[in-house]
Short mmCIF file of N, CA and C in Angstrom, two decimals:
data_model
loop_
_atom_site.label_atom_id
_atom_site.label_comp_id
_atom_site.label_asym_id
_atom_site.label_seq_id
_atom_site.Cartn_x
_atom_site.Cartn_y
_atom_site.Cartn_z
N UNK A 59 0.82 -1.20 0.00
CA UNK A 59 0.00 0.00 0.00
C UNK A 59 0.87 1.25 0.00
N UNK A 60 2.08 1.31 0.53
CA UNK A 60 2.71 2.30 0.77
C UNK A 60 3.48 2.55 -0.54
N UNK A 61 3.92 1.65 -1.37
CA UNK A 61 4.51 1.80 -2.49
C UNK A 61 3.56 2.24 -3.74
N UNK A 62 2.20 1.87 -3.76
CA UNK A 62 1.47 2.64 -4.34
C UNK A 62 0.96 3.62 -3.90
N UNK A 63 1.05 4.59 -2.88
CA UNK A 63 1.09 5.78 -2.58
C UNK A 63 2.21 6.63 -3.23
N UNK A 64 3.23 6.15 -3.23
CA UNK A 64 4.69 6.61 -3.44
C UNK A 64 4.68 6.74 -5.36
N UNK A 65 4.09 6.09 -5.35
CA UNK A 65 3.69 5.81 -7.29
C UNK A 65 2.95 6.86 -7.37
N UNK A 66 1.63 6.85 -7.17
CA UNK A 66 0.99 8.17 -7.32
C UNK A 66 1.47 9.65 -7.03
N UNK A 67 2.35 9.60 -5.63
CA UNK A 67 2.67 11.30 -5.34
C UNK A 67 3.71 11.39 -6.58
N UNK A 68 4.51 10.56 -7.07
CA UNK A 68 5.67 10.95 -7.68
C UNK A 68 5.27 10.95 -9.12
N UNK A 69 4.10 10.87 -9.25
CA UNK A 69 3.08 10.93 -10.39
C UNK A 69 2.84 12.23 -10.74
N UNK A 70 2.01 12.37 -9.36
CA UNK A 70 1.00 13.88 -9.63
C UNK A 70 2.13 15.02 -9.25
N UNK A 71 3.08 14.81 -8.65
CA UNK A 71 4.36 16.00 -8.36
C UNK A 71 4.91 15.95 -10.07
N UNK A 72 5.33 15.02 -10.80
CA UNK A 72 5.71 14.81 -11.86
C UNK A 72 4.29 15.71 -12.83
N UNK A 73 3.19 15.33 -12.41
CA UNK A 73 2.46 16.18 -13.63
C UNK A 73 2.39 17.71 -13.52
N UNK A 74 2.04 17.75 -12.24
CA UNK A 74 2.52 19.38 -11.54
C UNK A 74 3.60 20.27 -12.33
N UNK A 75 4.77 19.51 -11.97
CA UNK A 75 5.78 20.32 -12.54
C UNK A 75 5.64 20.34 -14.07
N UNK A 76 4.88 19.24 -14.65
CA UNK A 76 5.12 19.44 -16.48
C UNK A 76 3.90 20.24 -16.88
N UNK A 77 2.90 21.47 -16.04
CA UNK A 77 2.04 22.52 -16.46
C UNK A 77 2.76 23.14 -16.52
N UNK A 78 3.91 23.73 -15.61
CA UNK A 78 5.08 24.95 -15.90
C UNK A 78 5.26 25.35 -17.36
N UNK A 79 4.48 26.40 -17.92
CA UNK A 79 5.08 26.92 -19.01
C UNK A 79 6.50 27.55 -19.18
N UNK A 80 6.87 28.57 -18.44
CA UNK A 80 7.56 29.70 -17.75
C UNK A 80 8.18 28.99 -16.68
N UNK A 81 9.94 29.88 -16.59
CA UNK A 81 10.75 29.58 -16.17
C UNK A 81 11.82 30.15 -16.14
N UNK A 82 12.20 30.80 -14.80
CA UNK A 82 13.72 31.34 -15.47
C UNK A 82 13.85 31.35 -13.76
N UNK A 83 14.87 31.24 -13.10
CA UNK A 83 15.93 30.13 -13.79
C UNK A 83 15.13 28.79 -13.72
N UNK A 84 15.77 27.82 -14.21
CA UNK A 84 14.83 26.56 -14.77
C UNK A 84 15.41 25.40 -13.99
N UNK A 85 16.51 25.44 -13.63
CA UNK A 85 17.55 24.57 -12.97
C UNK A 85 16.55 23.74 -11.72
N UNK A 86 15.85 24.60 -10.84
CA UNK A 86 15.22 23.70 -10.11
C UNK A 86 14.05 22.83 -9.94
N UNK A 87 13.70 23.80 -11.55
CA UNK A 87 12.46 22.74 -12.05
C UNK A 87 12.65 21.23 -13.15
N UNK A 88 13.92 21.77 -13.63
CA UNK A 88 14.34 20.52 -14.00
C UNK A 88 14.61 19.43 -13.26
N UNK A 89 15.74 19.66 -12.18
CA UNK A 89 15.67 18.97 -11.07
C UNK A 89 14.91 17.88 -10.39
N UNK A 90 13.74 18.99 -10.17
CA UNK A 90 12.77 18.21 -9.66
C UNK A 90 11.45 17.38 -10.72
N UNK A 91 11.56 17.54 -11.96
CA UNK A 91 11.22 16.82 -12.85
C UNK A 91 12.08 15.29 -12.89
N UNK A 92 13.52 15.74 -13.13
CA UNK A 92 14.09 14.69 -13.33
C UNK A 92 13.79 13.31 -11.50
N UNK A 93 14.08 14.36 -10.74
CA UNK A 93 13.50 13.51 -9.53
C UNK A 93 12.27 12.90 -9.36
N UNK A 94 11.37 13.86 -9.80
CA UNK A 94 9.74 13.09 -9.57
C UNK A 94 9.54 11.90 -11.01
N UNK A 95 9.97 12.01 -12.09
CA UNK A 95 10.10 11.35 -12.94
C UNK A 95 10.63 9.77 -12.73
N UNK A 96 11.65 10.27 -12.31
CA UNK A 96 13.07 8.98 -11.87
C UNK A 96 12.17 7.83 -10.87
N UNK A 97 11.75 8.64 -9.84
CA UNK A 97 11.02 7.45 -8.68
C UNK A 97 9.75 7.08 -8.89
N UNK A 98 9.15 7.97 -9.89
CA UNK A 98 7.59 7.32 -10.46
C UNK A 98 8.13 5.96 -11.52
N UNK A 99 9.32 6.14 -11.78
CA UNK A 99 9.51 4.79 -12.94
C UNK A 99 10.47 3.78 -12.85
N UNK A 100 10.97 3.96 -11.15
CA UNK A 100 11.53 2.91 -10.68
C UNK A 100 10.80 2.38 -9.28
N UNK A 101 9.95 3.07 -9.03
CA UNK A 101 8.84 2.78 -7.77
C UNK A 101 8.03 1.98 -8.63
N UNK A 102 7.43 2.39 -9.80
CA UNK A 102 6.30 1.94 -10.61
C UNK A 102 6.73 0.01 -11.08
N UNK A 103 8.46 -0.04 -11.12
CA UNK A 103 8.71 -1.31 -11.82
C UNK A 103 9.20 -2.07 -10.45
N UNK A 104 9.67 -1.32 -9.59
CA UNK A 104 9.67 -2.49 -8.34
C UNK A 104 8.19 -2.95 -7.79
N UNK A 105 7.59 -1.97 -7.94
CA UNK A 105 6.17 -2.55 -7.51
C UNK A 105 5.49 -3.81 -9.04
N UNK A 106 5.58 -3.30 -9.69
CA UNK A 106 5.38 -4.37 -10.53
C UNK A 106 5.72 -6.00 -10.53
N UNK A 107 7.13 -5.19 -9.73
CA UNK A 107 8.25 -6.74 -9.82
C UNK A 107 7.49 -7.59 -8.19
N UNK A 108 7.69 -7.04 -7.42
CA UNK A 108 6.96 -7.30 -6.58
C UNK A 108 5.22 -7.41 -6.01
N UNK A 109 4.44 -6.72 -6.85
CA UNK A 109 3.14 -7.87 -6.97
C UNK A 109 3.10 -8.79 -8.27
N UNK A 110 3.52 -8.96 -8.78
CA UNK A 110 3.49 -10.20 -9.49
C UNK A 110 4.23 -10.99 -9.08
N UNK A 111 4.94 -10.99 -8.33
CA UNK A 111 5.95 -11.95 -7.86
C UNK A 111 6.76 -12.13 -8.80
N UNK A 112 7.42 -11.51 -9.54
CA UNK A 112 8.65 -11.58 -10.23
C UNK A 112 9.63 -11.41 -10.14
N UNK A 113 10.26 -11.20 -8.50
CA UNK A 113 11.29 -10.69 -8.14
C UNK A 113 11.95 -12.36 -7.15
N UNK A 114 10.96 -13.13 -7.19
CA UNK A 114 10.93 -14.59 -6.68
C UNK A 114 11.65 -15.47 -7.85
N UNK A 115 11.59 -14.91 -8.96
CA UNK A 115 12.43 -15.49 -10.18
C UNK A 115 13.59 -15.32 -10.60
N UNK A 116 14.29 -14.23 -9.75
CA UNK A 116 15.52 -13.71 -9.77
C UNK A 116 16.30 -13.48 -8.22
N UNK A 117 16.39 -14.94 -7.82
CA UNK A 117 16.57 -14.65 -6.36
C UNK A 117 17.98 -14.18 -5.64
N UNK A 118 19.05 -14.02 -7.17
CA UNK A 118 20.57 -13.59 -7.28
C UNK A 118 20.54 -12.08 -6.55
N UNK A 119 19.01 -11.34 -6.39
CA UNK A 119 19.38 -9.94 -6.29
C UNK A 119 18.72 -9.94 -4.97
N UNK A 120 19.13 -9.50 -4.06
CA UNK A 120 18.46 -9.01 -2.85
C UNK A 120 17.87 -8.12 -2.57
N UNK A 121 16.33 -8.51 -3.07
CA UNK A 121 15.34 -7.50 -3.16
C UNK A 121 14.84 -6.69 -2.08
N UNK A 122 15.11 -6.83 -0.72
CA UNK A 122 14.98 -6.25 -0.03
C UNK A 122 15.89 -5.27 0.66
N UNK A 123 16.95 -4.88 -0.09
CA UNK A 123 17.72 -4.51 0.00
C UNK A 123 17.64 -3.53 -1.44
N UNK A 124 17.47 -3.44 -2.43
CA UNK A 124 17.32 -3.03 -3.59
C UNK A 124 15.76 -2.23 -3.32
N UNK A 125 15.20 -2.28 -2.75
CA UNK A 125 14.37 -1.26 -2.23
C UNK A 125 14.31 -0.48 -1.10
N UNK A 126 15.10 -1.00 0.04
CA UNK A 126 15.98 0.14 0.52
C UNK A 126 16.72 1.17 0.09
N UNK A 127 17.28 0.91 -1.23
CA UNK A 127 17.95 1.75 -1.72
C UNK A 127 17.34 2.79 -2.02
N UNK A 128 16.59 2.26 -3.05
CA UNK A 128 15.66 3.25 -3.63
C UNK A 128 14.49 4.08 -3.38
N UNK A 129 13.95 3.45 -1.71
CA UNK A 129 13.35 4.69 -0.83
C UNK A 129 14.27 5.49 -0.18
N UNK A 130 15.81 5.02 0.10
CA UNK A 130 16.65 6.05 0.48
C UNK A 130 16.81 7.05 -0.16
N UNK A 131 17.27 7.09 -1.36
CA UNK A 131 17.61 7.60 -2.44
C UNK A 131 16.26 8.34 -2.98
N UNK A 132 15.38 7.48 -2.95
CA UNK A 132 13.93 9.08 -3.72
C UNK A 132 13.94 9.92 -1.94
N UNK A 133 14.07 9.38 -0.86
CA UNK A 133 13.86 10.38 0.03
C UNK A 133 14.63 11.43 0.43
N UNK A 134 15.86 11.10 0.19
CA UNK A 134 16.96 12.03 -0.15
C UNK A 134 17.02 13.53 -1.21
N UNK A 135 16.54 12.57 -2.30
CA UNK A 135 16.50 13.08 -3.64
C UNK A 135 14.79 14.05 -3.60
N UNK A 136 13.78 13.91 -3.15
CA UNK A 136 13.02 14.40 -3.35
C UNK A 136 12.78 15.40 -2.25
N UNK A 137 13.41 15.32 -0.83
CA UNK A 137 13.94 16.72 -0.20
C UNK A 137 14.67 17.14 -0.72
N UNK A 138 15.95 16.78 -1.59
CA UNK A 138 16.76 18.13 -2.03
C UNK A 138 15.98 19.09 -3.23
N UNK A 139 15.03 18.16 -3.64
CA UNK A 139 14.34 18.96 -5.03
C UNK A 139 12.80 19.77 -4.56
N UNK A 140 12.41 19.32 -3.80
CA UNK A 140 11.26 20.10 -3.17
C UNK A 140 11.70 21.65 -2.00
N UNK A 141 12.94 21.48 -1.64
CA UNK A 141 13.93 22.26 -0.92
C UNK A 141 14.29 23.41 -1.99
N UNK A 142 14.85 22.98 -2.79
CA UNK A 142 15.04 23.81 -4.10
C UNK A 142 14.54 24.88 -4.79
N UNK A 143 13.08 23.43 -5.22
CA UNK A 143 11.94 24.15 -5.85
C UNK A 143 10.97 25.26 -5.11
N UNK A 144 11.11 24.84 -3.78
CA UNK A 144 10.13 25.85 -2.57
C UNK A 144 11.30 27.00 -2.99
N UNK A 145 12.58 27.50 -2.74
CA UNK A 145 13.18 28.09 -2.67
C UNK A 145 13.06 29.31 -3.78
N UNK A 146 13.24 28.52 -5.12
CA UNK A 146 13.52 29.29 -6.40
C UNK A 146 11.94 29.44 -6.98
N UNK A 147 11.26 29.14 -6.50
CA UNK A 147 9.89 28.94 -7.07
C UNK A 147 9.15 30.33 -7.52
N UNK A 148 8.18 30.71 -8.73
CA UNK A 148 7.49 31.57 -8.92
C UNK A 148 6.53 32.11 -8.18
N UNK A 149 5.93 31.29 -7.29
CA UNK A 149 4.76 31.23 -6.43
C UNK A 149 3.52 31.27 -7.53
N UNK A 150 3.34 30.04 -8.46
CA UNK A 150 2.59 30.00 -9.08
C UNK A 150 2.29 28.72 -8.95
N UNK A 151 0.79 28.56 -9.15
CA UNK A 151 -0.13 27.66 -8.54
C UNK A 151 0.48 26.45 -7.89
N UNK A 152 0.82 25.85 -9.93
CA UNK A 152 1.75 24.50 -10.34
C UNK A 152 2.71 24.64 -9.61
N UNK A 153 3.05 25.34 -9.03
CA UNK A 153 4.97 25.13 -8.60
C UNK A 153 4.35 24.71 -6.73
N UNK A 154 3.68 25.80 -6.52
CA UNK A 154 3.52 25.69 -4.92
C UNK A 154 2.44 23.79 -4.96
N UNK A 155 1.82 23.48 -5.50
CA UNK A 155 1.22 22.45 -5.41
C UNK A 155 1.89 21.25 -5.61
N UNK A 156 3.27 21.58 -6.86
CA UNK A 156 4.84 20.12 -6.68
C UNK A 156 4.90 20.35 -5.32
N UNK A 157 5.38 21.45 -4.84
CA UNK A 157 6.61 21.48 -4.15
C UNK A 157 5.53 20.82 -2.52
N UNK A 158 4.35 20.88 -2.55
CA UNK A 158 3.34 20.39 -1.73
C UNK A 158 3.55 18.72 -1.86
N UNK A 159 3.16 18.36 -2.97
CA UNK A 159 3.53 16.31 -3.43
C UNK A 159 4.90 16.04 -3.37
N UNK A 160 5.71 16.99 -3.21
CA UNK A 160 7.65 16.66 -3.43
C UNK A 160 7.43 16.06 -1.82
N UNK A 161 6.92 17.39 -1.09
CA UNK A 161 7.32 17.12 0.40
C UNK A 161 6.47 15.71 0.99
N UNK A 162 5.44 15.66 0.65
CA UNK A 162 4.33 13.97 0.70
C UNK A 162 5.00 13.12 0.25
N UNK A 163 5.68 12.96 -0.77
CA UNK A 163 6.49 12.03 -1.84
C UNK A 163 7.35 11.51 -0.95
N UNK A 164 7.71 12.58 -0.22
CA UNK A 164 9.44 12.55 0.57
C UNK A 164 9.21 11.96 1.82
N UNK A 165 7.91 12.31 2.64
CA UNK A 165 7.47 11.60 3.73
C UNK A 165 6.74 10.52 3.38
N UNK A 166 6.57 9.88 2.88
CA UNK A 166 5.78 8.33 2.37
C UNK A 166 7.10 7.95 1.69
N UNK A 167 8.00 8.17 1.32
CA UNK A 167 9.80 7.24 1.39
C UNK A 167 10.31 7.26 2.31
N UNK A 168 10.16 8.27 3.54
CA UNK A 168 10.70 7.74 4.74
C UNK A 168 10.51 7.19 5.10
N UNK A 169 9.17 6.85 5.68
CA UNK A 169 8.31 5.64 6.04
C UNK A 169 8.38 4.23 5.97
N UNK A 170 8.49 4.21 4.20
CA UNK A 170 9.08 3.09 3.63
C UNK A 170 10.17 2.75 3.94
N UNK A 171 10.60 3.77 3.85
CA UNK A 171 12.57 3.27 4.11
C UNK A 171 12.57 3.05 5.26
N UNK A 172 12.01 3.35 6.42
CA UNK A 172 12.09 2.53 7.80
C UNK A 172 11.61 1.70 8.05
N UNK A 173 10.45 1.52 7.14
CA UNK A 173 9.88 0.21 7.34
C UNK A 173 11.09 -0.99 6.07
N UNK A 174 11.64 -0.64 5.56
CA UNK A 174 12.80 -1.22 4.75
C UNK A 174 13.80 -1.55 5.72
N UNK A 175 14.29 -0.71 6.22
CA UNK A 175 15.06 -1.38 7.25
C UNK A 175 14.96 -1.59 8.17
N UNK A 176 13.85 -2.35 8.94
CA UNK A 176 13.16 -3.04 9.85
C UNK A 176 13.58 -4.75 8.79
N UNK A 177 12.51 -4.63 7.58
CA UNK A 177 12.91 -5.91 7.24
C UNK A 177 13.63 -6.30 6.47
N UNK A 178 15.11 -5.95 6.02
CA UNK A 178 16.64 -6.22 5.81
C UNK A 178 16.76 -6.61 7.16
N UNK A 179 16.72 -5.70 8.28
CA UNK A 179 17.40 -5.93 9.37
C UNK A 179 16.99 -7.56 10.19
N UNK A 180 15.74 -7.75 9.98
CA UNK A 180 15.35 -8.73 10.62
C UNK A 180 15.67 -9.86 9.67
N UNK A 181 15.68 -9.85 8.55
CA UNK A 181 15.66 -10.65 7.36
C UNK A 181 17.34 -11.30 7.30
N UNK A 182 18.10 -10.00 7.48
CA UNK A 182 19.72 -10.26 8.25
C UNK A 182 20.00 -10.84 9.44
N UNK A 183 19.19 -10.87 10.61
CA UNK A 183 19.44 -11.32 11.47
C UNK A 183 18.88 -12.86 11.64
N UNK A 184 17.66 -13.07 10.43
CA UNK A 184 17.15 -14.46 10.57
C UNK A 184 18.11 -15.37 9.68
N UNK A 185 19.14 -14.58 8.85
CA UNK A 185 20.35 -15.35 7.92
C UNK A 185 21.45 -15.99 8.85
N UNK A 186 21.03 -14.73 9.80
CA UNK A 186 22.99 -14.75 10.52
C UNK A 186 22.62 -15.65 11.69
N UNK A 187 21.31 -15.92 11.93
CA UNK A 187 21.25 -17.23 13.29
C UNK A 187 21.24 -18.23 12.28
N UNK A 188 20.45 -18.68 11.15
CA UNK A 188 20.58 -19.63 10.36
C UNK A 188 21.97 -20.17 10.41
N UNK A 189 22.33 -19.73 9.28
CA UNK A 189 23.81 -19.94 9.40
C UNK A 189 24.85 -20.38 10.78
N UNK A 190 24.49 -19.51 12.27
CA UNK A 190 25.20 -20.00 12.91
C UNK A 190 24.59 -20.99 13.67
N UNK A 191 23.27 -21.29 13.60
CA UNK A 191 22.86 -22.82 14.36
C UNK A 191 22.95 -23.70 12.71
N UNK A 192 23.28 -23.85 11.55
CA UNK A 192 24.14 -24.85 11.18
C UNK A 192 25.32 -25.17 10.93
N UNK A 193 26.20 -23.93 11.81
CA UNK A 193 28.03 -23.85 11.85
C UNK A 193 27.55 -25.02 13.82
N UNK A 194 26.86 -24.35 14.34
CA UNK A 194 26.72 -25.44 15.23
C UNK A 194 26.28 -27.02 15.03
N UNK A 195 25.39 -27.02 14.46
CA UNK A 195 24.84 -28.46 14.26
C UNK A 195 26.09 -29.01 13.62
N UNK A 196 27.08 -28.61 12.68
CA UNK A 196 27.90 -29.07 11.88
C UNK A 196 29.00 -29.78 12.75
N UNK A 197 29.04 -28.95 14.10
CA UNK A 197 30.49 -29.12 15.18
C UNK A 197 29.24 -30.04 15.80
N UNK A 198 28.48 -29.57 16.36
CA UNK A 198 28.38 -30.75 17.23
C UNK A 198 27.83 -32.32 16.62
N UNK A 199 27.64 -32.55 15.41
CA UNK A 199 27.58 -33.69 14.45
C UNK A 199 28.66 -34.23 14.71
N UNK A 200 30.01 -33.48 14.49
CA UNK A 200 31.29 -33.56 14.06
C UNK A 200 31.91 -34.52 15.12
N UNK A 201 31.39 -33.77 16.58
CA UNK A 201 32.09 -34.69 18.08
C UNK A 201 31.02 -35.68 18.46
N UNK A 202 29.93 -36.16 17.61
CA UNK A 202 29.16 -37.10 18.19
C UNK A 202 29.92 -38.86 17.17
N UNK A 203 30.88 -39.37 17.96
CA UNK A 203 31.64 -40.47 17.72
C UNK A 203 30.77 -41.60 17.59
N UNK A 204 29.83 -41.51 18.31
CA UNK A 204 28.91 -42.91 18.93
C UNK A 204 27.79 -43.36 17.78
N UNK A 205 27.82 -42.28 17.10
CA UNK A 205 26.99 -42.03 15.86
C UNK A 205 27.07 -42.75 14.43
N UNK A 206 28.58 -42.51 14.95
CA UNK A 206 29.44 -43.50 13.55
C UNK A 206 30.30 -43.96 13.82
N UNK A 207 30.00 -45.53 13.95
CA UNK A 207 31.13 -46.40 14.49
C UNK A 207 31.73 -46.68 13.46
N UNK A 208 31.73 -46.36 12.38
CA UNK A 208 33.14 -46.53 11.32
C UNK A 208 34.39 -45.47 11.56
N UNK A 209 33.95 -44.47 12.39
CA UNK A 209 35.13 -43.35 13.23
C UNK A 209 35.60 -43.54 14.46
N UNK A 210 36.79 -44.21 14.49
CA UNK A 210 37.72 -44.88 15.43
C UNK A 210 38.34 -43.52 16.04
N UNK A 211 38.08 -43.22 17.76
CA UNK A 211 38.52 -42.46 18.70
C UNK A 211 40.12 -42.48 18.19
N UNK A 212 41.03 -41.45 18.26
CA UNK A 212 42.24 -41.55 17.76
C UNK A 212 42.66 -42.08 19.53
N UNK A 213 42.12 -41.43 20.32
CA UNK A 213 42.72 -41.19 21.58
C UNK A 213 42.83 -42.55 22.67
N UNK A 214 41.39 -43.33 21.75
CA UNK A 214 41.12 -44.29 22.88
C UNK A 214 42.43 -45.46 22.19
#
């Protein structure tokens, strides 16, 4: 639900900024085009990838981690461009109404992104006991002698 929120603001901030006829200087409306643009069409294909379950077919990439990124990165990226755009802005309609969805955009990726690293973090920590209760099972297999009497005690 939260990733299709994040689809839509970076939608309607993206259509916002493309009424701008007029412009001078232009630098921060580009900016924030290229930003609201960028995360409407990599939000739009991780969500894709992930309700269809197509990200279960490529299990080489660590998808939960690969969307951490990329709520870091639009939340980053869409305060520095809503920061910008509030700044240099005309005070015309379209501009004050982006720079309104930049800042929504930017708080619905934080969100995400903490809720992202909640589950990397737990998702990391359910790897790293895995792994070490079968570095255990492996040792204690290893000293159970009685188990396999074809393994002669060196000692006895």
């Amino acid at each position: 639900m939260v990733k299709i929120s994040e689809v839509v603001l970076a939608l309607i901030a993206f259509i916002c900024i493309e009424t701008i006829m007029e412009c001078s200087p232009c630098g921060g409306l580009y900016f924030f085009e290229f930003v609201s643009c960028s995360a409407f069409v990599v939000t739009g294909a991780l969500l894709l990838m992930f309700s269809l379950n197509l990200h279960t077919r490529i299990p080489q990439i660590n998808w939960n981690l690969t969307d951490l990124v990329n709520t870091g990165l639009s939340t980053f990226f869409f305060f520095i461009a809503s920061v910008v755009l509030a700044a240099l802005n005309h005070k015309t309609g379209a501009e004050i109404v982006a720079v309104i969805f930049g800042f929504l955009a930017m708080i619905v990726y934080a969100v995400n992104m903490y809720l992202a690293v909640k589950k990397w973090r737990m998702n990391s920590s359910q790897q790293n006991s895995r792994q070490t209760s079968n570095y255990i099972r492996a040792r204690t297999e290893s000293r159970e002698v009685d188990h396999h009497p074809e393994i002669q005690r060196l000692d006895a």
